[in-house]
């Protein structure tokens, strides 16, 4: 995968099935080597007996050429990628090509890639677009704004492959304390390993739960996802999931007679198993193209809840229950550790200092003969704790416009009034860091997993659910749900030293829309555009979305007095209409968002590339 790529650095992330020893990694312009290093010189993390993650971070004090085609190659035993992995190349390529732009004016973005959802994968469509487009006209980067995996919603046939891949690669075993299983390998034979993992996941005591739990004395599950039946538990399972959603060879390695219906399934579960198998076969068929896309396009990522678990850090009560229980704390930490390895590390390698990498290296796989069981458990727990304490998952990219990627999950503004009231998406300190990143820039692209300005009627439903004490039922997480974070965010946009033009890229919601936003009562108001593209492979239930959109259009029309009851009453928000038949402004389709920017950072075009190859545009409204 081609990761962080700027004028002074090129980052490559790869997974090898042999120790990174004999070989070289090089960056070229035509046939001239611009940078090269031995394969073994990269930063590596050993996953298991036959698996190493390697990050090669090239630096150039003089700078790499910009706006010109470059290429890179990995040579092992005098064989390059054209021999080792020819499927990763486009036509007439001997090595993967890429381009470092002088300005980021063409961005592909989106979120929510659910492997067994019954829709097509938009990343496959984006790969096909690149295959027929000259390099100078490619997007400058791909931004994936959350839910790159669904750790809390795993299909049973996918979980079977996860368990098989762990065995084939000999991924690191892990030992648990205060848990119903001894180690990761016990999940191979445990009767509740498939479809019934809710029985393995921890619960909190009844007196710690809500009113109904206290009344009936029933323990309340800590993990509030509705689909915990195959929830990932161990670090190895999380890593194997990443490999299966990114690398087609992972599927080849896991083919075999072990893929059969688990005996404990009911008739309805058997039917679902068959449906999931068909959906996953379709997903698998596009992975060669997705891997090719990742090898050519600089890719930046940030987590959202499903990368770890649904409703991750949604309330103070949720956090207390999850982090005070050793088993749930370990599960969350395993997901975050896998996120660092597979996503966060390549986003901004310099965010992770030598102390972080030393702890990571100590927690990597080592044969028992080298490292005893107690030491392995201790070093793994140390890495888990380091990831849970880490507060620099956010990052910036020095482009024009300035790219700022926000962490809206781990630095929450916790409610002080009620334990089950949704926390703000960022606390005061995080928002001040955000403001500091914006200073002295004329324009900025902001990546927020959740839309900063959502559909008002849906936000009203979330407020009602919160008032009823059930915020997890409707995922009551939005920027306006917490007064402190909402008001501080709006104040940042009004600050005189922050940019004039903002483009906000978001996902999360499983439908797409675009807003033009201005600040009321200001002569020289900053201009904001929010572009929401979701999902890559996910969709909102259509009848429900149509109902919510109709209610939003009726109740919150531009002249409706209800607008003055919202926290964004000082903002004027104009919805852009897509060029599709009918009055709908929300597009419910799997797609990749594409935005091109003018010199001043304002959007020139806003569009969606759907999985059927069609384009949906959000043209600017004609001024009257």
XYZ file of C-alpha atoms in Angstrom:
624
model
C 0.000 0.000 0.000
C 1.190 3.510 -0.860
C 0.577 5.598 2.247
C 1.774 9.075 3.287
C 3.333 10.717 0.245
C 4.535 14.325 0.266
C 7.296 16.271 -1.441
C 9.803 15.136 1.197
C 8.600 11.619 2.069
C 7.240 8.454 0.491
C 5.761 5.734 2.700
C 5.165 2.109 1.677
C 3.326 -0.403 3.873
C 3.524 -4.107 3.091
C 3.016 -7.549 4.586
C 5.558 -10.276 3.839
C 5.430 -14.016 4.473
C 9.189 -14.196 4.984
C 11.626 -12.252 7.122
C 12.563 -8.937 5.448
C 16.208 -9.718 4.661
C 17.411 -10.098 1.070
C 15.916 -7.449 -1.139
C 15.700 -3.754 -1.901
C 12.972 -1.130 -2.061
C 13.478 1.760 -4.478
C 11.720 4.862 -5.775
C 12.346 5.779 -9.417
C 11.817 8.547 -11.918
C 11.947 6.769 -15.258
C 15.019 4.545 -14.812
C 16.800 6.812 -12.349
C 16.812 5.753 -8.699
C 15.729 8.624 -6.454
C 15.867 6.687 -3.173
C 16.647 3.133 -2.191
C 17.072 1.064 0.946
C 17.511 -2.613 1.826
C 14.293 -4.457 2.527
C 15.561 -5.123 6.038
C 16.074 -1.387 6.723
C 12.363 -0.731 7.040
C 10.580 -0.614 10.370
C 9.058 -4.042 10.894
C 6.627 -5.769 13.230
C 6.483 -9.545 13.314
C 2.906 -10.833 13.358
C 3.628 -14.557 13.518
C 5.738 -17.424 12.259
C 5.156 -16.462 8.610
C 4.029 -12.818 8.663
C 5.864 -9.485 8.949
C 4.455 -5.974 8.545
C 7.103 -3.639 7.125
C 6.953 0.160 6.799
C 9.475 1.807 4.483
C 9.595 5.553 5.098
C 11.741 7.315 2.504
C 12.865 10.877 3.205
C 14.427 13.391 0.859
C 15.900 16.653 2.117
C 15.944 18.071 -1.416
C 12.474 16.782 -2.196
C 11.002 14.289 -4.633
C 9.795 15.579 -8.026
C 6.190 16.787 -7.922
C 3.491 16.617 -10.598
C 5.540 14.029 -12.513
C 5.051 10.243 -12.827
C 7.223 8.269 -10.418
C 7.361 4.568 -9.597
C 8.579 2.229 -6.889
C 9.610 -1.395 -6.846
C 10.322 -4.109 -4.290
C 12.963 -6.576 -5.458
C 13.441 -9.893 -3.703
C 16.026 -12.355 -5.024
C 16.383 -10.207 -8.170
C 12.664 -10.444 -8.904
C 10.584 -7.295 -8.987
C 6.880 -6.760 -8.470
C 6.196 -7.457 -12.152
C 7.337 -11.032 -11.460
C 6.173 -11.419 -7.868
C 2.739 -9.773 -8.111
C 1.854 -8.917 -11.721
C -1.816 -8.386 -10.816
C -0.843 -5.291 -8.862
C 0.150 -3.446 -12.063
C -1.897 -1.563 -14.617
C -1.346 -2.166 -18.346
C 2.136 -1.354 -19.654
C 3.607 -0.986 -16.148
C 6.781 -2.647 -14.903
C 6.306 -1.240 -11.393
C 3.522 0.677 -9.624
C 3.321 4.318 -10.730
C 2.283 7.285 -8.630
C 2.473 11.060 -8.608
C 3.247 13.514 -5.803
C 1.076 16.576 -6.466
C 2.233 20.096 -5.721
C -1.324 20.812 -4.574
C -4.153 18.575 -3.362
C -6.898 19.738 -5.708
C -8.465 16.377 -6.623
C -9.481 14.125 -3.726
C -11.276 10.775 -3.588
C -12.931 10.020 -0.261
C -15.503 7.911 1.544
C -16.054 5.493 4.419
C -17.860 2.370 5.602
C -16.699 -0.716 3.698
C -18.790 -3.619 4.944
C -17.599 -6.879 3.336
C -20.842 -8.889 3.456
C -23.282 -6.079 2.729
C -25.420 -6.854 -0.322
C -24.131 -3.973 -2.438
C -21.075 -3.628 -4.653
C -17.679 -2.279 -3.611
C -17.070 1.284 -4.823
C -13.295 0.926 -4.435
C -13.396 -1.586 -7.293
C -15.067 1.076 -9.441
C -12.408 3.629 -8.478
C -9.691 1.161 -9.516
C -11.376 0.704 -12.892
C -11.476 4.484 -13.254
C -7.726 4.733 -12.629
C -7.051 1.950 -15.127
C -8.527 4.041 -17.957
C -7.299 7.468 -16.818
C -3.847 9.035 -17.416
C -1.812 9.477 -14.229
C -1.946 13.313 -14.274
C -5.748 13.087 -14.032
C -5.829 10.636 -11.106
C -7.046 11.833 -7.705
C -4.149 13.196 -5.645
C -5.097 11.001 -2.697
C -7.709 8.625 -1.279
C -9.109 9.507 2.141
C -10.897 6.738 4.046
C -12.775 8.390 6.895
C -13.777 5.455 9.065
C -15.071 1.890 9.334
C -12.345 0.364 7.158
C -13.269 -2.895 8.917
C -16.319 -3.939 10.928
C -14.798 -5.604 13.979
C -18.234 -5.885 15.609
C -20.135 -7.238 12.594
C -18.323 -10.219 11.082
C -20.008 -12.774 8.846
C -19.640 -16.381 9.992
C -17.843 -17.520 6.800
C -15.510 -14.523 7.168
C -14.767 -15.505 10.771
C -13.941 -19.027 9.582
C -11.381 -17.575 7.177
C -10.007 -15.337 9.918
C -9.426 -18.348 12.139
C -7.868 -20.257 9.223
C -5.558 -17.368 8.255
C -4.329 -17.156 11.852
C -3.321 -20.818 11.614
C -1.770 -20.592 8.126
C 0.398 -17.576 8.997
C 1.033 -18.745 12.558
C -0.131 -15.406 13.924
C 0.755 -14.504 17.464
C -1.182 -16.293 20.172
C -2.500 -14.214 23.034
C -3.350 -15.104 26.618
C -6.273 -13.551 28.462
C -6.936 -12.869 32.119
C -10.368 -12.736 33.737
C -11.924 -14.134 30.550
C -13.962 -17.229 29.648
C -11.190 -18.345 27.270
C -7.545 -18.986 28.086
C -5.994 -17.781 24.837
C -6.690 -16.926 21.225
C -6.269 -20.517 20.036
C -9.069 -21.647 22.338
C -11.478 -19.871 19.991
C -10.833 -22.588 17.392
C -12.694 -25.179 19.469
C -14.881 -23.210 21.879
C -18.601 -24.020 21.337
C -19.496 -20.310 21.414
C -16.782 -19.222 18.980
C -19.191 -18.945 16.040
C -22.517 -17.050 16.085
C -22.633 -17.017 19.910
C -19.756 -14.770 20.921
C -22.181 -12.602 22.841
C -21.892 -15.266 25.538
C -18.123 -14.758 25.669
C -18.175 -10.972 25.801
C -18.251 -9.350 29.247
C -21.245 -7.709 30.912
C -21.520 -5.162 33.696
C -23.357 -5.803 36.947
C -27.071 -5.034 37.029
C -26.701 -2.192 39.533
C -24.375 -0.442 37.048
C -26.877 -0.608 34.200
C -30.010 1.306 33.273
C -33.413 1.296 34.960
C -34.670 -1.896 33.313
C -31.476 -3.794 34.124
C -31.665 -2.732 37.771
C -35.374 -3.585 37.921
C -35.039 -7.090 36.540
C -31.520 -7.771 37.770
C -30.173 -8.645 34.295
C -26.534 -7.828 33.509
C -26.095 -5.272 30.746
C -23.725 -6.099 27.860
C -20.720 -3.818 27.710
C -20.511 -4.096 23.934
C -23.681 -2.422 22.679
C -23.454 -3.432 19.026
C -26.507 -5.295 17.756
C -24.256 -7.700 15.832
C -21.833 -9.058 18.439
C -22.420 -12.713 17.559
C -19.026 -12.895 15.805
C -17.282 -9.906 17.419
C -13.501 -9.975 17.001
C -11.628 -10.567 20.246
C -7.897 -11.131 19.814
C -5.210 -8.997 18.189
C -4.573 -11.762 15.640
C -8.246 -11.772 14.625
C -8.231 -8.018 14.031
C -5.082 -8.198 11.911
C -6.409 -11.172 9.923
C -9.570 -9.167 9.205
C -7.488 -6.341 7.725
C -5.573 -8.786 5.543
C -8.804 -10.342 4.280
C -10.412 -7.017 3.325
C -7.256 -5.755 1.557
C -5.332 -8.723 0.090
C -6.774 -11.343 -2.296
C -3.951 -13.791 -1.487
C -5.391 -14.060 2.038
C -8.446 -15.732 0.528
C -6.340 -18.147 -1.516
C -4.434 -19.128 1.617
C -7.682 -19.862 3.468
C -9.456 -21.920 0.813
C -10.086 -25.507 1.758
C -12.470 -28.094 3.226
C -12.632 -26.297 6.586
C -15.206 -23.884 5.111
C -18.351 -25.759 6.030
C -21.497 -24.942 7.941
C -20.837 -24.950 11.698
C -22.916 -27.689 13.267
C -24.529 -25.464 15.908
C -26.328 -23.203 13.422
C -30.117 -22.996 13.404
C -32.102 -23.110 10.157
C -32.311 -19.311 9.939
C -28.600 -19.027 10.696
C -27.839 -21.560 7.973
C -29.795 -19.495 5.475
C -27.942 -16.383 6.565
C -24.629 -18.244 6.233
C -25.418 -19.036 2.600
C -26.358 -15.423 1.876
C -23.187 -14.161 3.534
C -21.098 -16.614 1.525
C -22.535 -15.298 -1.751
C -21.924 -11.677 -0.705
C -18.351 -12.445 0.371
C -17.601 -14.269 -2.902
C -18.617 -11.110 -4.764
C -16.473 -9.027 -2.406
C -13.506 -11.338 -2.983
C -13.781 -11.029 -6.748
C -12.975 -7.324 -6.576
C -10.027 -7.489 -4.180
C -7.385 -7.735 -6.898
C -8.501 -4.344 -8.168
C -8.687 -2.881 -4.664
C -5.138 -4.011 -3.894
C -3.997 -2.470 -7.196
C -5.711 0.799 -6.253
C -3.980 0.906 -2.860
C -0.606 0.253 -4.515
C -0.939 3.337 -6.735
C -2.911 5.983 -4.837
C -1.659 7.665 -1.647
C -4.119 6.541 1.011
C -4.913 8.230 4.325
C -7.193 6.745 6.980
C -8.810 7.489 10.323
C -10.900 5.250 12.567
C -14.552 5.435 13.447
C -16.456 3.213 15.847
C -16.770 -0.029 13.852
C -12.989 -0.234 13.421
C -13.074 -1.057 17.151
C -16.720 -1.637 18.177
C -20.075 0.077 17.722
C -20.725 3.043 20.070
C -17.036 3.200 20.993
C -16.714 5.811 23.798
C -20.249 7.094 23.226
C -20.925 7.982 26.899
C -19.109 8.205 30.210
C -21.054 5.179 31.414
C -19.971 3.150 28.392
C -16.341 4.077 28.957
C -16.408 3.195 32.642
C -17.983 -0.191 31.983
C -15.644 -1.008 29.091
C -12.304 0.115 30.527
C -12.762 -1.093 34.106
C -13.364 -4.649 32.896
C -10.002 -6.313 32.043
C -11.413 -8.464 29.219
C -13.319 -5.695 27.410
C -10.344 -3.362 27.912
C -8.109 -5.937 26.216
C -10.541 -6.397 23.292
C -10.720 -2.640 22.666
C -6.950 -2.360 23.053
C -6.403 -5.184 20.564
C -8.537 -3.358 18.003
C -6.638 -0.128 18.579
C -3.285 -1.911 18.379
C -4.301 -3.437 15.039
C -5.487 0.013 13.898
C -2.052 1.466 14.641
C -0.312 -1.309 12.747
C -2.570 -1.381 9.682
C -3.860 2.200 9.447
C -2.375 4.750 11.837
C 1.307 3.971 11.308
C 1.220 4.770 7.594
C -0.801 7.967 8.080
C 1.949 9.815 9.924
C 5.010 7.702 10.859
C 6.612 10.605 12.727
C 3.717 10.671 15.223
C 5.058 7.440 16.708
C 8.345 8.097 18.476
C 11.106 5.714 19.413
C 9.535 4.825 22.771
C 6.293 3.843 21.048
C 8.095 1.722 18.458
C 10.276 0.071 21.100
C 7.203 -1.050 23.039
C 5.653 -2.251 19.782
C 8.737 -4.236 18.808
C 8.841 -5.892 22.246
C 5.202 -6.953 21.891
C 5.737 -8.550 18.466
C 5.620 -12.305 17.975
C 8.528 -14.321 19.339
C 8.815 -18.091 19.604
C 8.184 -19.413 23.108
C 11.748 -20.755 23.155
C 12.973 -17.154 22.924
C 10.407 -15.475 25.137
C 8.484 -17.172 27.947
C 4.702 -17.030 28.289
C 4.623 -14.507 31.150
C 6.911 -12.114 29.275
C 4.794 -12.324 26.104
C 1.651 -11.556 28.094
C 3.338 -8.647 29.840
C 4.751 -7.073 26.666
C 1.446 -7.452 24.800
C -0.457 -5.798 27.625
C 2.116 -2.969 27.682
C 1.463 -2.296 23.992
C -2.301 -2.403 24.540
C -2.024 0.125 27.347
C 0.219 2.353 25.254
C -2.356 2.421 22.444
C -5.184 3.160 24.891
C -3.237 6.100 26.378
C -2.029 7.493 23.059
C -3.502 10.899 22.150
C -1.997 11.731 18.779
C -4.021 9.671 16.319
C -4.975 12.924 14.560
C -2.563 14.263 11.960
C -2.020 16.843 9.242
C -0.619 16.660 5.713
C 1.324 19.672 4.375
C -0.650 20.149 1.197
C -2.393 23.127 -0.341
C -5.102 23.330 0.931
C -3.845 22.219 4.360
C -5.230 18.746 5.246
C -6.303 18.193 8.867
C -7.568 14.739 9.899
C -9.462 14.670 13.197
C -9.650 12.006 15.899
C -13.311 12.102 16.996
C -13.195 8.920 19.082
C -10.502 8.882 21.767
C -10.461 12.489 23.071
C -14.121 12.948 23.971
C -15.709 15.876 25.815
C -17.423 13.840 28.515
C -20.812 14.876 29.823
C -20.838 16.071 33.436
C -24.604 15.888 33.862
C -25.510 12.272 33.064
C -23.586 9.042 32.674
C -25.614 7.975 29.621
C -25.573 11.329 27.825
C -23.480 11.314 24.614
C -20.012 12.780 24.942
C -18.789 15.548 22.660
C -16.777 14.223 19.725
C -13.692 16.228 20.776
C -12.792 17.784 24.115
C -11.551 21.333 24.712
C -7.868 20.443 24.474
C -8.375 18.472 21.236
C -10.350 21.338 19.722
C -7.601 23.787 20.648
C -5.076 21.497 18.925
C -7.395 21.534 15.920
C -7.536 25.331 15.930
C -3.744 25.523 16.188
C -3.430 23.278 13.102
C -5.616 25.726 11.169
C -3.798 28.962 12.023
C -1.966 30.816 9.261
C -3.590 28.824 6.466
C -5.848 30.439 3.880
C -7.767 27.239 3.159
C -8.135 23.809 4.719
C -9.599 20.379 4.057
C -10.920 18.878 7.289
C -11.609 15.162 7.621
C -14.199 14.330 10.282
C -15.544 10.790 10.478
C -18.983 12.076 11.526
C -20.575 14.964 9.611
C -20.192 18.268 11.439
C -23.562 19.370 10.065
C -25.971 16.479 9.751
C -29.604 16.010 8.783
C -31.510 18.008 11.392
C -34.494 15.672 11.698
C -32.215 12.680 12.337
C -30.354 14.703 14.976
C -33.725 15.451 16.611
C -34.462 11.716 16.751
C -31.070 11.201 18.383
C -31.840 13.876 20.997
C -35.153 12.176 21.784
C -33.426 8.821 22.198
C -30.862 10.452 24.501
C -33.639 12.023 26.588
C -35.224 8.567 26.908
C -31.909 7.185 28.139
C -31.159 5.074 25.043
C -28.436 6.885 23.048
C -26.965 3.645 21.707
C -30.219 2.652 19.999
C -29.826 5.335 17.300
C -26.067 6.035 17.541
C -26.731 9.436 19.110
C -23.315 10.824 18.207
C -23.130 14.082 16.326
C -21.189 17.302 16.678
C -24.233 19.225 17.910
C -25.167 16.717 20.642
C -22.796 18.242 23.216
C -23.061 22.015 23.893
C -19.401 22.467 24.780
C -17.918 20.821 21.687
C -20.598 22.287 19.375
C -20.101 25.885 20.524
C -16.314 25.594 20.527
C -16.321 24.149 17.014
C -18.471 26.991 15.696
C -16.227 29.513 17.454
C -13.183 28.066 15.672
C -14.829 28.650 12.315
C -15.578 32.249 13.305
C -12.013 32.929 14.493
C -10.358 35.683 12.441
C -6.994 33.889 12.141
C -8.354 30.572 10.900
C -8.864 29.873 7.162
C -11.236 31.675 4.853
C -12.321 28.543 3.002
C -13.030 25.167 4.576
C -13.947 21.904 2.869
C -15.199 19.294 5.347
C -15.060 15.655 4.223
C -17.074 13.159 6.262
C -18.743 9.754 6.102
C -20.262 7.426 8.733
C -23.973 7.805 7.925
C -24.329 5.464 4.890
C -25.786 8.124 2.590
C -24.273 11.096 0.774
C -25.059 14.812 0.601
C -23.426 18.240 0.257
C -23.969 21.542 2.081
C -22.883 25.135 1.459
C -22.456 26.887 4.821
C -22.057 30.525 5.796
C -21.920 32.338 9.130
C -24.833 34.704 9.638
C -24.419 38.349 10.608
C -20.829 38.564 9.308
C -19.794 40.830 6.427
C -16.710 38.799 5.562
C -17.883 35.351 6.559
C -15.628 32.332 6.080
C -17.040 29.889 3.572
C -17.592 26.239 4.433
C -18.580 23.286 2.310
C -19.402 19.915 3.838
C -19.240 16.902 1.557
C -20.421 13.603 3.005
C -19.730 10.390 1.051
C -20.811 7.099 2.612
C -20.425 4.264 2.163
C -17.904 2.500 -0.015
C -19.861 -0.716 0.530
C -22.877 0.057 2.675
C -26.298 1.659 2.364
C -28.951 3.105 4.657
C -32.344 1.289 4.799
C -34.167 3.023 1.942
C -37.750 3.389 3.291
C -36.455 4.836 6.569
C -34.108 7.279 4.836
C -36.880 8.528 2.538
C -39.122 9.134 5.548
C -36.397 11.014 7.451
C -35.561 13.146 4.433
C -39.223 14.071 3.874
C -39.602 15.058 7.528
C -36.402 17.093 7.393
C -37.557 18.904 4.258
C -40.948 19.739 5.783
C -39.948 20.582 9.351
C -36.630 22.335 8.676
C -37.231 24.242 5.468
C -35.202 27.487 5.158
C -38.079 29.593 6.552
C -39.032 27.190 9.356
C -38.835 28.724 12.874
C -37.630 25.315 14.126
C -34.198 26.176 12.733
C -33.738 28.681 15.566
C -34.035 25.887 18.121
C -30.848 24.233 16.863
C -27.269 24.979 17.942
C -26.332 26.045 14.415
C -28.811 28.908 14.218
C -25.871 31.257 13.589
C -25.010 29.303 10.442
C -26.843 29.449 7.145
C -26.849 25.986 5.578
C -27.934 25.517 1.964
C -28.376 21.982 0.739
C -27.045 21.156 -2.711
C -29.385 19.169 -4.939
C -27.867 16.163 -6.728
C -28.502 15.945 -10.470
C -30.805 12.957 -10.030
C -34.534 12.766 -10.789
C -36.904 13.761 -8.003
C -36.654 16.029 -4.973
C -34.222 13.910 -2.960
C -31.072 15.551 -1.636
C -29.683 12.449 0.073
C -28.080 9.891 -2.245
C -28.417 6.340 -0.982
C -25.870 4.359 -2.977
C -22.448 2.774 -2.579
C -20.037 5.275 -4.065
C -16.709 7.083 -3.858
C -16.812 10.827 -3.331
C -14.773 12.924 -5.767
C -14.070 16.608 -5.203
C -11.930 18.988 -7.219
C -10.796 22.290 -5.723
C -10.042 25.740 -7.079
C -6.843 27.640 -6.307
C -8.477 29.269 -3.263
C -9.546 25.906 -1.822
C -13.224 26.215 -2.753
C -14.891 23.264 -4.521
C -14.957 23.366 -8.296
C -16.892 20.101 -8.615
C -18.544 17.752 -6.109
C -19.581 14.330 -7.336
C -20.051 10.662 -6.524
C -18.735 7.746 -8.568
C -21.318 4.988 -8.083
C -20.615 1.289 -8.404
C -22.501 1.134 -11.719
C -20.034 3.657 -13.160
C -22.505 6.546 -13.177
C -21.594 9.995 -11.844
C -23.859 11.986 -9.548
C -22.980 15.678 -9.288
C -23.915 18.256 -6.661
C -23.854 21.494 -8.690
C -23.716 24.869 -7.007
C -27.094 26.539 -6.787
C -27.663 29.304 -9.296
C -27.687 32.666 -7.564
C -30.730 34.808 -8.180
